[in-house]
CSV table of C-alpha atoms in Angstrom, one decimal:
chain,number,residue,atom,x,y,z
W,170,MET,CA,13.5,14.7,-15.6
W,171,SER,CA,16.0,14.8,-12.9
W,172,GLU,CA,19.0,12.5,-13.0
W,173,PHE,CA,18.9,10.0,-10.1
W,174,SER,CA,20.6,6.7,-10.7
W,175,ARG,CA,20.1,3.6,-8.6
W,176,ARG,CA,23.8,3.9,-7.5
W,177,GLN,CA,23.2,7.5,-6.4
W,178,PHE,CA,20.1,6.4,-4.4
W,179,ILE,CA,21.8,3.7,-2.6
W,180,LYS,CA,24.8,5.9,-1.9
W,181,VAL,CA,22.6,8.7,-0.3
W,182,GLY,CA,20.7,6.2,1.8
W,183,SER,CA,24.1,4.8,3.1
W,184,SER,CA,25.2,8.3,4.0
W,185,MET,CA,22.0,9.0,5.9
W,186,LEU,CA,22.6,5.8,7.9
W,187,ALA,CA,26.1,6.9,8.7
W,188,ALA,CA,24.6,10.2,10.0
W,189,SER,CA,22.1,8.6,12.2
W,190,PRO,CA,22.3,9.7,15.9
W,191,TYR,CA,21.9,6.0,16.8
W,192,ARG,CA,24.9,5.0,14.6
W,193,SER,CA,27.7,5.8,17.2
W,194,ALA,CA,26.0,3.6,19.9
W,195,SER,CA,25.4,0.6,17.5
W,196,LEU,CA,27.1,0.3,14.1
W,197,ASP,CA,30.4,1.7,15.1
W,198,GLN,CA,30.7,-0.4,18.3
W,199,ALA,CA,29.7,-3.5,16.3
W,200,GLN,CA,32.4,-2.8,13.8
W,201,ALA,CA,34.8,-2.4,16.6
W,202,SER,CA,33.9,-5.6,18.3
W,203,PRO,CA,33.1,-3.9,21.7
W,204,VAL,CA,34.1,-5.4,25.0
W,205,THR,CA,31.3,-6.3,27.5
W,206,PRO,CA,31.5,-5.4,31.2
W,207,ASP,CA,32.7,-9.0,31.9
W,208,GLY,CA,35.8,-8.5,29.4
W,209,SER,CA,34.5,-10.6,26.6
W,210,SER,CA,34.3,-9.4,23.0
W,211,THR,CA,30.9,-9.5,21.2
W,212,ASN,CA,29.4,-8.4,17.9
W,213,LEU,CA,26.3,-6.4,18.6
W,214,TYR,CA,24.9,-7.4,15.2
W,215,GLN,CA,25.7,-11.1,15.4
W,216,TRP,CA,21.9,-11.9,15.9
W,217,ILE,CA,21.3,-10.8,12.3
W,218,ARG,CA,23.2,-13.9,11.1
W,219,SER,CA,20.5,-16.4,12.3
W,220,SER,CA,17.7,-14.3,13.5
W,221,CYS,CA,14.2,-15.6,14.1
W,222,THR,CA,12.3,-12.5,12.9
W,223,LEU,CA,8.4,-12.1,12.9
W,224,ILE,CA,7.3,-10.5,9.6
W,225,ALA,CA,4.4,-8.1,9.8
W,226,GLU,CA,3.4,-7.8,6.1
W,227,GLY,CA,2.0,-4.4,5.4
W,228,TYR,CA,-0.1,-5.3,2.4
W,229,ASN,CA,-2.4,-7.6,4.5
W,230,PRO,CA,-4.3,-7.4,7.7
W,231,PRO,CA,-3.8,-6.0,10.3
W,232,PHE,CA,-2.3,-3.1,8.2
W,233,TYR,CA,-4.5,-3.3,5.0
W,234,PRO,CA,-7.3,-2.5,4.1
W,235,HIS,CA,-8.1,-1.6,7.8
W,236,PHE,CA,-5.5,-0.6,10.4
W,237,GLU,CA,-6.0,-3.0,13.3
W,238,TYR,CA,-2.4,-3.5,14.3
W,239,GLU,CA,-1.5,-3.4,18.0
W,240,ALA,CA,2.2,-3.3,19.2
W,241,ASP,CA,1.4,-5.3,22.5
W,242,LYS,CA,-0.3,-8.0,20.6
W,243,ALA,CA,2.6,-8.2,18.1
W,244,LEU,CA,4.9,-8.4,21.0
W,245,THR,CA,2.9,-11.3,22.5
W,246,ILE,CA,3.0,-13.1,19.2
W,247,ALA,CA,6.8,-12.6,19.0
W,248,LYS,CA,7.4,-14.0,22.3
W,249,GLN,CA,5.1,-17.0,21.6
W,250,LEU,CA,7.3,-17.7,18.5
W,251,SER,CA,10.5,-17.1,20.4
W,252,ALA,CA,11.3,-14.5,17.9
W,253,GLU,CA,14.3,-12.1,18.5
W,254,ALA,CA,12.9,-9.4,16.2
W,255,MET,CA,9.9,-8.0,14.2
W,256,ARG,CA,9.9,-6.5,10.8
W,257,TYR,CA,7.6,-3.4,11.0
W,258,PRO,CA,6.3,-2.1,7.7
W,259,ALA,CA,7.1,1.6,7.8
W,260,MET,CA,5.4,1.8,4.5
W,261,ALA,CA,3.3,-0.4,2.2
W,262,TYR,CA,0.2,1.0,0.4
W,263,PHE,CA,0.4,3.7,3.0
W,264,VAL,CA,2.9,5.0,5.5
W,265,HIS,CA,2.4,3.5,8.9
W,266,PHE,CA,3.8,6.3,11.1
W,267,PRO,CA,2.9,10.1,11.1
W,268,THR,CA,5.3,11.0,8.3
W,269,GLN,CA,5.8,14.7,7.3
W,270,THR,CA,6.4,13.7,3.6
W,271,ARG,CA,4.0,13.9,0.8
W,272,LEU,CA,3.6,10.0,0.9
W,273,PRO,CA,0.1,8.9,1.8
W,274,ILE,CA,-0.4,8.1,5.5
W,275,HIS,CA,-2.9,5.3,6.4
W,276,PRO,CA,-6.3,7.0,6.8
W,277,LYS,CA,-7.0,4.9,10.0
W,278,LEU,CA,-3.6,5.5,11.7
W,279,PRO,CA,-4.3,5.7,15.4
W,280,ALA,CA,-3.3,8.9,17.4
W,281,GLU,CA,-0.6,7.0,19.3
W,282,ASP,CA,2.3,6.4,16.9
W,283,PRO,CA,2.3,2.7,16.2
W,284,LEU,CA,6.0,2.5,15.1
W,285,ARG,CA,7.1,4.4,18.2
W,286,ARG,CA,5.0,2.1,20.4
W,287,THR,CA,6.4,-0.8,18.7
W,288,VAL,CA,10.0,0.3,19.2
W,289,GLU,CA,9.4,1.1,22.8
W,290,ARG,CA,7.5,-2.1,23.7
W,291,PHE,CA,10.0,-4.4,21.9
W,292,SER,CA,13.1,-2.6,23.3
W,293,GLN,CA,11.6,-3.0,26.8
W,294,ALA,CA,11.3,-6.7,26.1
W,295,GLY,CA,14.8,-7.0,24.8
W,296,LEU,CA,13.7,-7.8,21.2
W,297,LYS,CA,14.8,-5.9,18.0
W,298,VAL,CA,12.8,-4.0,15.4
W,299,VAL,CA,13.5,-4.0,11.7
W,300,ALA,CA,11.9,-1.0,9.7
W,301,TYR,CA,10.8,-2.3,6.3
W,302,HIS,CA,10.9,0.1,3.4
W,303,PRO,CA,9.5,-1.1,0.0
W,304,VAL,CA,11.3,1.2,-2.5
W,305,ASN,CA,9.0,2.2,-5.3
W,306,HIS,CA,6.6,-0.8,-4.9
W,307,PRO,CA,3.1,0.0,-6.2
W,308,PHE,CA,1.1,2.3,-3.8
W,309,MET,CA,-0.4,5.0,-5.9
W,310,GLU,CA,-4.0,3.8,-6.3
W,311,VAL,CA,-5.5,5.0,-9.6
W,312,GLU,CA,-8.8,5.6,-8.1
W,313,SER,CA,-7.5,7.8,-5.3
W,314,GLY,CA,-7.5,10.9,-7.4
W,315,ASN,CA,-4.4,12.2,-5.6
W,316,PRO,CA,-3.0,15.0,-7.9
W,317,ARG,CA,0.5,14.5,-6.4
W,318,TYR,CA,0.9,11.2,-8.0
W,319,GLN,CA,0.8,12.7,-11.6
W,320,ASP,CA,4.4,14.0,-11.0
W,321,TRP,CA,5.6,10.5,-9.8
W,322,VAL,CA,4.2,8.0,-12.3
W,323,LYS,CA,5.8,6.1,-15.2
W,324,ARG,CA,4.4,7.1,-18.6
W,325,PHE,CA,4.4,5.8,-22.2
W,326,PRO,CA,5.8,7.9,-24.9
W,327,ASP,CA,2.4,9.4,-25.5
W,328,GLY,CA,2.1,10.5,-21.9
W,329,THR,CA,-0.4,7.7,-20.8
W,330,PRO,CA,0.5,6.6,-17.1
W,331,MET,CA,1.6,3.0,-16.7
W,332,THR,CA,-0.5,1.0,-14.3
W,333,THR,CA,-0.2,-2.4,-12.7
W,334,GLY,CA,-2.1,-4.7,-10.4
W,335,HIS,CA,-0.8,-5.7,-7.0
W,336,TYR,CA,-2.0,-8.5,-4.7
W,337,GLY,CA,-5.5,-8.2,-6.5
W,338,PHE,CA,-6.5,-5.1,-4.5
W,339,GLY,CA,-6.9,-2.9,-7.7
W,340,GLN,CA,-4.8,-0.9,-10.1
W,341,TYR,CA,-1.9,1.3,-9.1
W,342,TYR,CA,0.3,3.8,-11.0
W,343,GLU,CA,3.8,2.6,-11.5
W,344,GLY,CA,6.3,4.9,-9.9
W,345,CYS,CA,9.2,6.4,-11.8
W,346,ILE,CA,12.1,6.4,-9.4
W,347,ASN,CA,13.8,9.0,-11.5
W,348,SER,CA,11.1,11.6,-10.5
W,349,PRO,CA,10.5,13.7,-7.5
W,350,ILE,CA,9.2,10.6,-5.6
W,351,SER,CA,12.9,9.6,-5.0
W,352,GLN,CA,13.2,12.6,-2.7
W,353,GLU,CA,10.0,11.6,-0.8
W,354,TYR,CA,11.6,8.2,-0.2
W,355,LEU,CA,14.8,9.7,1.1
W,356,ASN,CA,12.9,12.1,3.4
W,357,LEU,CA,10.9,9.1,4.7
W,358,TYR,CA,14.1,7.2,5.5
W,359,ARG,CA,15.6,10.2,7.2
W,360,GLU,CA,12.6,10.6,9.4
W,361,VAL,CA,12.9,6.9,10.6
W,362,ILE,CA,16.6,7.2,11.1
W,363,THR,CA,16.3,10.5,13.1
W,364,ASN,CA,13.2,9.8,15.2
W,365,TYR,CA,13.1,6.1,15.8
W,366,PRO,CA,15.8,4.0,17.4
W,367,VAL,CA,15.2,0.9,15.1
W,368,ASP,CA,17.9,-1.7,15.1
W,369,VAL,CA,17.9,-2.4,11.4
W,370,MET,CA,16.4,-0.8,8.2
W,371,TYR,CA,15.5,-3.1,5.3
W,372,PHE,CA,15.1,-1.7,1.9
W,373,ASP,CA,13.1,-3.9,-0.5
W,374,GLY,CA,13.8,-3.1,-4.2
W,375,PRO,CA,14.3,-0.5,-5.6
W,376,HIS,CA,11.6,-1.5,-8.2
W,377,GLN,CA,11.3,0.3,-11.6
W,378,GLY,CA,7.6,-0.9,-12.0
W,379,MET,CA,6.1,-4.3,-12.1
W,380,ALA,CA,3.9,-5.0,-15.2
W,381,TYR,CA,6.0,-2.5,-17.1
W,382,ARG,CA,9.3,-3.0,-15.3
W,383,HIS,CA,11.0,-3.5,-18.7
W,384,ARG,CA,10.0,0.1,-19.9
W,385,PHE,CA,11.6,3.3,-19.4
W,386,CYS,CA,10.2,6.5,-17.6
W,387,GLN,CA,9.1,8.8,-20.3
W,388,GLY,CA,8.6,12.6,-20.2
W,389,GLY,CA,9.2,15.0,-17.4
W,390,ASP,CA,11.4,18.1,-17.1
């Protein structure tokens, strides 16, 4: 099993953020307290301190079990609530944009990239977008039969996979963050940072399982 500690995981994620092509136009300026055209100093990220953010939960409709999310409808709701931002679930049980990783893409994802559409529409309206990443939350459905999951699951000493329930939708394999799945997550974050000018990335976790969160990952190379 590869050695990949939680500290290393967070450190690599921070390094990717620092390398983001959008960083120089946002994070650096915010840290330097940029001066606006009228000569006043402002912090570009001051809105985070007391933001009214619309949360789009990826484990429920309109993302699961069917993909019925519409960026324009989300923007209308955000405006009605006087929200300043929306949290878009880049991933939940499925990835909600056309990822090149081995993580599962929602089978009903529309041809038009919903994350890109969301960023474009909210940006045009002067609102922010927060990309939500659940780190190692349950998503590997036991009944899916996906052979890739066998390299990512937590196992008991006898090799039996650990499974857990989640929101009552069935049984899922628990993920071992100290497995090749960690690289898939990092690749996913890199895709978002590189291809989508989101305003904030929110990492929820990282989990080391749910029903068996107190147990170690067993086996591996």
